XYZ file of N, CA, C and O in Angstrom:
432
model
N 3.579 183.730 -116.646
C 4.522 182.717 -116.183
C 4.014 181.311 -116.490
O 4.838 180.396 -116.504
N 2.483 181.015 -116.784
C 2.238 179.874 -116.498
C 2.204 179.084 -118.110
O 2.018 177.895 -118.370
N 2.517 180.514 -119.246
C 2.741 179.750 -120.460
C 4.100 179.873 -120.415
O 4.184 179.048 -121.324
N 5.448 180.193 -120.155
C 6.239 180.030 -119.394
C 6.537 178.790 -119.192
O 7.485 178.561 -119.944
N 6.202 177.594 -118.446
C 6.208 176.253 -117.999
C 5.819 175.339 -118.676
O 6.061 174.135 -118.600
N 4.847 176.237 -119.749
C 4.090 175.418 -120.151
C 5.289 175.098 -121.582
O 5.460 173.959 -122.014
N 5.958 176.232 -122.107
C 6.710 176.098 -123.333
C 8.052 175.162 -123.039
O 8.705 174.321 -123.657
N 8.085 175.898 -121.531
C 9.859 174.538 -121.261
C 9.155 173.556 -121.379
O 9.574 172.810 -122.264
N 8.007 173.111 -120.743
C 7.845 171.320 -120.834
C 7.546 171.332 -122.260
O 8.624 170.882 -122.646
N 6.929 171.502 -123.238
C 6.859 171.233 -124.373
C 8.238 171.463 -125.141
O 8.631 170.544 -125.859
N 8.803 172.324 -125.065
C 10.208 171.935 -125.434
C 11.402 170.744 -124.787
O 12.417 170.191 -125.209
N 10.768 170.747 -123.797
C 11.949 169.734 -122.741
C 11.570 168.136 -123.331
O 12.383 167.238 -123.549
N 10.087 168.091 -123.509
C 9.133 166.839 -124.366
C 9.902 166.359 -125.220
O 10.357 165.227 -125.384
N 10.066 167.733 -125.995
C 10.310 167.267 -127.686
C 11.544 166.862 -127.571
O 11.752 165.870 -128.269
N 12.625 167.292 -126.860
C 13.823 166.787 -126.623
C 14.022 165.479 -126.322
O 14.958 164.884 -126.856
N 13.266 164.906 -125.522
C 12.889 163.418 -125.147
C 12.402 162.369 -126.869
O 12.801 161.324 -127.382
N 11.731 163.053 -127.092
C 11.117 162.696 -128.251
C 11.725 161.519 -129.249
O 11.129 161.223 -130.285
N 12.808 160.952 -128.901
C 13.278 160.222 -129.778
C 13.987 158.785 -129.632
O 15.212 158.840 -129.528
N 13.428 157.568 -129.610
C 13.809 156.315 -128.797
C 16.166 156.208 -128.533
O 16.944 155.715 -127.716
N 16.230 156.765 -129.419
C 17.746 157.078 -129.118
C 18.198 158.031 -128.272
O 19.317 157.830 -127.799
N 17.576 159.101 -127.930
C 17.678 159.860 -126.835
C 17.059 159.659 -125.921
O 17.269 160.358 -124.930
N 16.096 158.677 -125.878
C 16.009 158.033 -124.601
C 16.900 156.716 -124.140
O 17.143 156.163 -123.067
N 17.169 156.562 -125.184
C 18.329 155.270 -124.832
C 19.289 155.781 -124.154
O 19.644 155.129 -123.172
N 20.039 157.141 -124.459
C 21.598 157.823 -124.171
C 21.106 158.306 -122.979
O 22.004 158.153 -122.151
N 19.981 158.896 -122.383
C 19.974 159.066 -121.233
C 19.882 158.249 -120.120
O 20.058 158.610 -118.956
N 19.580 157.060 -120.535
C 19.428 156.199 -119.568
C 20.655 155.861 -119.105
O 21.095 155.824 -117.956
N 21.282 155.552 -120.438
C 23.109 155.388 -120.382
C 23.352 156.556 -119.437
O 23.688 156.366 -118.269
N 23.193 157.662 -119.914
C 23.895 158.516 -118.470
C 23.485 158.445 -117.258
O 24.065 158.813 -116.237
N 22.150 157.810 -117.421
C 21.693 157.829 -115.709
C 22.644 156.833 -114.895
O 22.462 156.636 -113.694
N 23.885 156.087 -115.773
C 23.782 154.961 -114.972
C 25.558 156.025 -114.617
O 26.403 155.742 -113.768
N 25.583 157.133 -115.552
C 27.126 157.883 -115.337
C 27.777 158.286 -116.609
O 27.436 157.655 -117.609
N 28.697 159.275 -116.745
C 29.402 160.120 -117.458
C 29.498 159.209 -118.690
O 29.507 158.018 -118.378
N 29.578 159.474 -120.109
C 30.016 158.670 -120.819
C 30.427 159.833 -121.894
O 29.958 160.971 -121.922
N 31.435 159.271 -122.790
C 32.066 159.940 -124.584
C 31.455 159.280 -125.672
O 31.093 158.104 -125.613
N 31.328 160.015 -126.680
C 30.242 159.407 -127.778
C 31.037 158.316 -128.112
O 30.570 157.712 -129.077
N 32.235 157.761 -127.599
C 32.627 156.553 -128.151
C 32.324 155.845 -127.492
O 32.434 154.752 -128.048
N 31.848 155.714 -126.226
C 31.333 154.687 -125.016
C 30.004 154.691 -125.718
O 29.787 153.559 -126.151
N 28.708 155.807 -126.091
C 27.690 155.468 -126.114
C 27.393 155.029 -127.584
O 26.336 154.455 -127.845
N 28.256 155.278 -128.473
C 28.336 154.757 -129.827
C 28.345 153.047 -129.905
O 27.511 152.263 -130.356
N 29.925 152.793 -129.133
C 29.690 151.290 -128.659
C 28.556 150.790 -127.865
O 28.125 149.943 -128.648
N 28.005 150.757 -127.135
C 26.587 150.739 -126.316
C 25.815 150.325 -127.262
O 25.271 149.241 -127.472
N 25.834 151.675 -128.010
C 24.358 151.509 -128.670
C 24.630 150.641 -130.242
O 23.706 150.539 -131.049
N 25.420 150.307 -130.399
C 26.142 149.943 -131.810
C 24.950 150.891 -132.822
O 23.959 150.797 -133.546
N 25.807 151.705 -132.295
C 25.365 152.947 -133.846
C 26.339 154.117 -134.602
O 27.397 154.347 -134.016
N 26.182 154.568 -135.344
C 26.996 155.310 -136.190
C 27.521 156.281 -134.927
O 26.817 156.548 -133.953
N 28.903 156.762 -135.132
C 28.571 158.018 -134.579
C 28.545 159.005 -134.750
O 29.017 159.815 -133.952
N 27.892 159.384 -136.040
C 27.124 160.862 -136.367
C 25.725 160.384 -136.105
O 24.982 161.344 -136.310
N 25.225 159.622 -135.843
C 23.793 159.406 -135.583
C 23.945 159.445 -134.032
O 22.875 159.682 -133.471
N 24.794 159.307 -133.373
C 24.907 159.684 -131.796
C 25.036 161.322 -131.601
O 24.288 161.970 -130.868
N 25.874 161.753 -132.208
C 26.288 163.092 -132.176
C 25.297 163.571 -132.140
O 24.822 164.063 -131.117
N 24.787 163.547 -133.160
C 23.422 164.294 -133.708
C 22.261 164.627 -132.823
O 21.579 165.646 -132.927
N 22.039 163.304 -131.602
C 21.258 163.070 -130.947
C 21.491 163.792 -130.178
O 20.657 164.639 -129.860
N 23.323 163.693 -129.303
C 23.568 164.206 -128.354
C 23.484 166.046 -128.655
O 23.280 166.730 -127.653
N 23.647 166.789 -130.041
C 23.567 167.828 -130.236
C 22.033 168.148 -130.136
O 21.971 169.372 -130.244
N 20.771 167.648 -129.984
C 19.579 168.168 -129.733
C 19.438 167.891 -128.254
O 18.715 168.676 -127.641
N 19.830 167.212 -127.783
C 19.793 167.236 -126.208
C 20.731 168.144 -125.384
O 20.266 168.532 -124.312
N 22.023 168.560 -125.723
C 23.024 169.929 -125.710
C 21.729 170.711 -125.670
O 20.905 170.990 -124.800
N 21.949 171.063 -127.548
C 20.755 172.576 -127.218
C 19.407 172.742 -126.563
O 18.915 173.867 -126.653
N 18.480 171.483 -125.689
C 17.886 171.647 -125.039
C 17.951 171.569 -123.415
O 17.084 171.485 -122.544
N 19.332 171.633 -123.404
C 20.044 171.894 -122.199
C 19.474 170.453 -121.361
O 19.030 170.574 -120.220
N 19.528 169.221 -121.977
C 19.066 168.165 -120.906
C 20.196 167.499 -120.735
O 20.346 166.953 -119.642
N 21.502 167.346 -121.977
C 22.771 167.202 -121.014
C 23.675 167.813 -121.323
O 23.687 168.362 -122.425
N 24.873 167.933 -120.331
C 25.933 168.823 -119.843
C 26.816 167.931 -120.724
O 26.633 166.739 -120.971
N 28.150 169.001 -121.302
C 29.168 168.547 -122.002
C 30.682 168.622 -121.286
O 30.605 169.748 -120.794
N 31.797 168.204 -120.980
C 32.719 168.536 -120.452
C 33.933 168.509 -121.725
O 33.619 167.709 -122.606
N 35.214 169.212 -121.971
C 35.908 168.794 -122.861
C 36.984 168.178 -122.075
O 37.187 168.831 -121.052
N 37.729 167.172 -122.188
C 38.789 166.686 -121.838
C 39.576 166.423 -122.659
O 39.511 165.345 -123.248
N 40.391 167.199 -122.885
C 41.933 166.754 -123.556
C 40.649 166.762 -124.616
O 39.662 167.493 -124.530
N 41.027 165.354 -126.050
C 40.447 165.657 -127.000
C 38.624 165.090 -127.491
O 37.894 165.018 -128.479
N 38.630 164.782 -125.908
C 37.070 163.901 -125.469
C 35.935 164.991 -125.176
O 36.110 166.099 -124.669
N 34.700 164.409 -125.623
C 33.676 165.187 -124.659
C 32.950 164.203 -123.729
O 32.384 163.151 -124.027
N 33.073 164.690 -122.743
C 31.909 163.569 -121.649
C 30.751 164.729 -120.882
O 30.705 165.745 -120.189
N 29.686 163.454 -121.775
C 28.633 163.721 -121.540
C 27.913 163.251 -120.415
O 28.000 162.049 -120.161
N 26.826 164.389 -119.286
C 26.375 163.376 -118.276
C 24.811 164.312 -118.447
O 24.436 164.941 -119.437
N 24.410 164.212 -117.690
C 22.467 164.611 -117.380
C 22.740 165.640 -116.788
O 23.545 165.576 -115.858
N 22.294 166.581 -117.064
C 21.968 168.079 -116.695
C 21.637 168.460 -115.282
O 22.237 169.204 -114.506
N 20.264 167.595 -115.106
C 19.516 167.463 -113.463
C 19.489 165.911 -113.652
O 19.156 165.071 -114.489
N 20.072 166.013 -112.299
C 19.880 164.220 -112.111
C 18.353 164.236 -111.926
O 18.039 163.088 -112.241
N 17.173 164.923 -111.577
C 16.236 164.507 -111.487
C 15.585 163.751 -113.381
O 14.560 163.072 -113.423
N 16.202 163.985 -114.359
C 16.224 162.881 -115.634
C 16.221 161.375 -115.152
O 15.624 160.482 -115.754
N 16.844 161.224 -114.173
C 16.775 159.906 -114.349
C 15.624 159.460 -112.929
O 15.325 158.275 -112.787
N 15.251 160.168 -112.287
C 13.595 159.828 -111.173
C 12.797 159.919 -113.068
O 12.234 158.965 -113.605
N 12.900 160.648 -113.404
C 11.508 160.623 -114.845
C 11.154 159.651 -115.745
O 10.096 159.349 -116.297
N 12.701 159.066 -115.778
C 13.141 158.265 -116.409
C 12.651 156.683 -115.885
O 12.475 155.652 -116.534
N 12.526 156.954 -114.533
C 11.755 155.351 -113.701
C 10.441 156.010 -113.359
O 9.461 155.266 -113.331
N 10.289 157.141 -113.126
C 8.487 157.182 -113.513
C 7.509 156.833 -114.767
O 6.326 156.498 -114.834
N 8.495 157.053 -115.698
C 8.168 157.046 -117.156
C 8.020 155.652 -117.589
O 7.373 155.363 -118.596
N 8.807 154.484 -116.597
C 9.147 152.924 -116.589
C 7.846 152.432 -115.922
O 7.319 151.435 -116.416
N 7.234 153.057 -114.786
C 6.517 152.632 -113.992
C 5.361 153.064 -114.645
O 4.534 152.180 -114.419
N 4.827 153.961 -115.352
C 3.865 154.501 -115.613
C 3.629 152.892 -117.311
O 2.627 152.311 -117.727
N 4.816 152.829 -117.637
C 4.400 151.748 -118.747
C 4.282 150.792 -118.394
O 3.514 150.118 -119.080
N 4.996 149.976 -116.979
C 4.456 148.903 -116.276
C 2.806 149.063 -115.572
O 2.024 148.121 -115.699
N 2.526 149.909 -115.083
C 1.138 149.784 -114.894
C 0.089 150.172 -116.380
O -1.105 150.165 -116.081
N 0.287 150.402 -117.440
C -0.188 150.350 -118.435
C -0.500 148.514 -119.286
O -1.411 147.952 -119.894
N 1.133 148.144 -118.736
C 1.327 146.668 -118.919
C 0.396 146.143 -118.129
O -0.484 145.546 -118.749
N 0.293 146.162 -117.019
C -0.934 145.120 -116.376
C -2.139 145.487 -116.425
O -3.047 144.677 -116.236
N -2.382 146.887 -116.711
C -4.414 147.004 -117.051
C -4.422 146.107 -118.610
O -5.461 145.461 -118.751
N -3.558 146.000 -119.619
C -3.834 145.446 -120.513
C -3.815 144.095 -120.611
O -4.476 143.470 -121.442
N -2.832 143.436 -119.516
C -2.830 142.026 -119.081
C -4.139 141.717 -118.757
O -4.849 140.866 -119.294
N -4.455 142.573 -117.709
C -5.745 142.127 -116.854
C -6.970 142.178 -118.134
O -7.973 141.473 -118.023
N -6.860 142.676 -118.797
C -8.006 143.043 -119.594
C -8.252 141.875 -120.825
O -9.312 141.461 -121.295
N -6.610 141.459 -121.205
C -6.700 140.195 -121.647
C -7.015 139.272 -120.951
O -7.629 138.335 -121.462
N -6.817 139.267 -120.121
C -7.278 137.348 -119.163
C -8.705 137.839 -119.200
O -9.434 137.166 -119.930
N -9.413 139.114 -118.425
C -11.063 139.161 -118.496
C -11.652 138.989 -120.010
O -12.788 138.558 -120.212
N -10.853 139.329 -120.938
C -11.659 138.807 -122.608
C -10.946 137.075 -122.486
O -11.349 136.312 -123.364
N -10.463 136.792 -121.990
C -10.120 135.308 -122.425
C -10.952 134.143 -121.349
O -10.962 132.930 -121.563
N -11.557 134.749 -120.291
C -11.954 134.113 -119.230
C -13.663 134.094 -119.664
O -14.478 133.281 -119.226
N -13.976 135.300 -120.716
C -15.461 135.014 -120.993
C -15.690 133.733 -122.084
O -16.829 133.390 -122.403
């Protein structure tokens, strides 16, 4: 079981893996959107959205709905978006050991 956990998080990783799929999730953290909402958002193609949103589909990190001739897309487990501000916080305290570390080389 415990390689098991170990393969979802390394697959769930790689799904993350890509500054545009972290962009679209954030977009969903904030709620439901259609690749034409996150296309506009992101001013990007939208086969380069699709595309994105089709590796995050098959790693089951978000849910698809069809409407009439729309798909709306939202986050799978809302716990994506707690990871998503741990993942914020973990680079803000990265930001200030390197601050601090500059002022102690600039203060010698």
């Amino acid at each position: 079981m415990n390689s098991d956990i170990q393969q979802f998080k390394t697959e769930f990783f790689k799904a993350l893996a890509h500054p545009m799929r972290i962009r679209i999730l954030e977009l969903l953290s904030e709620g439901e959107k259609n690749v034409n909402e996150l296309q506009a958002i992101l001013g990007s193609e939208g086969s380069a959205v699709s595309q994105q949103l089709a590796v995050l589909r098959a790693k089951n990190v978000v849910a698809s709905v069809k409407e009439g001739t729309t798909v709306i897309y939202s986050l799978r487990d809302p716990l994506i978006k707690d990871l998503l501000a741990v993942t914020k916080q973990i680079f803000d305290n990265h930001l200030v050991n390197a601050i601090s570390l500059l002022e102690g080389i600039r203060s010698e």
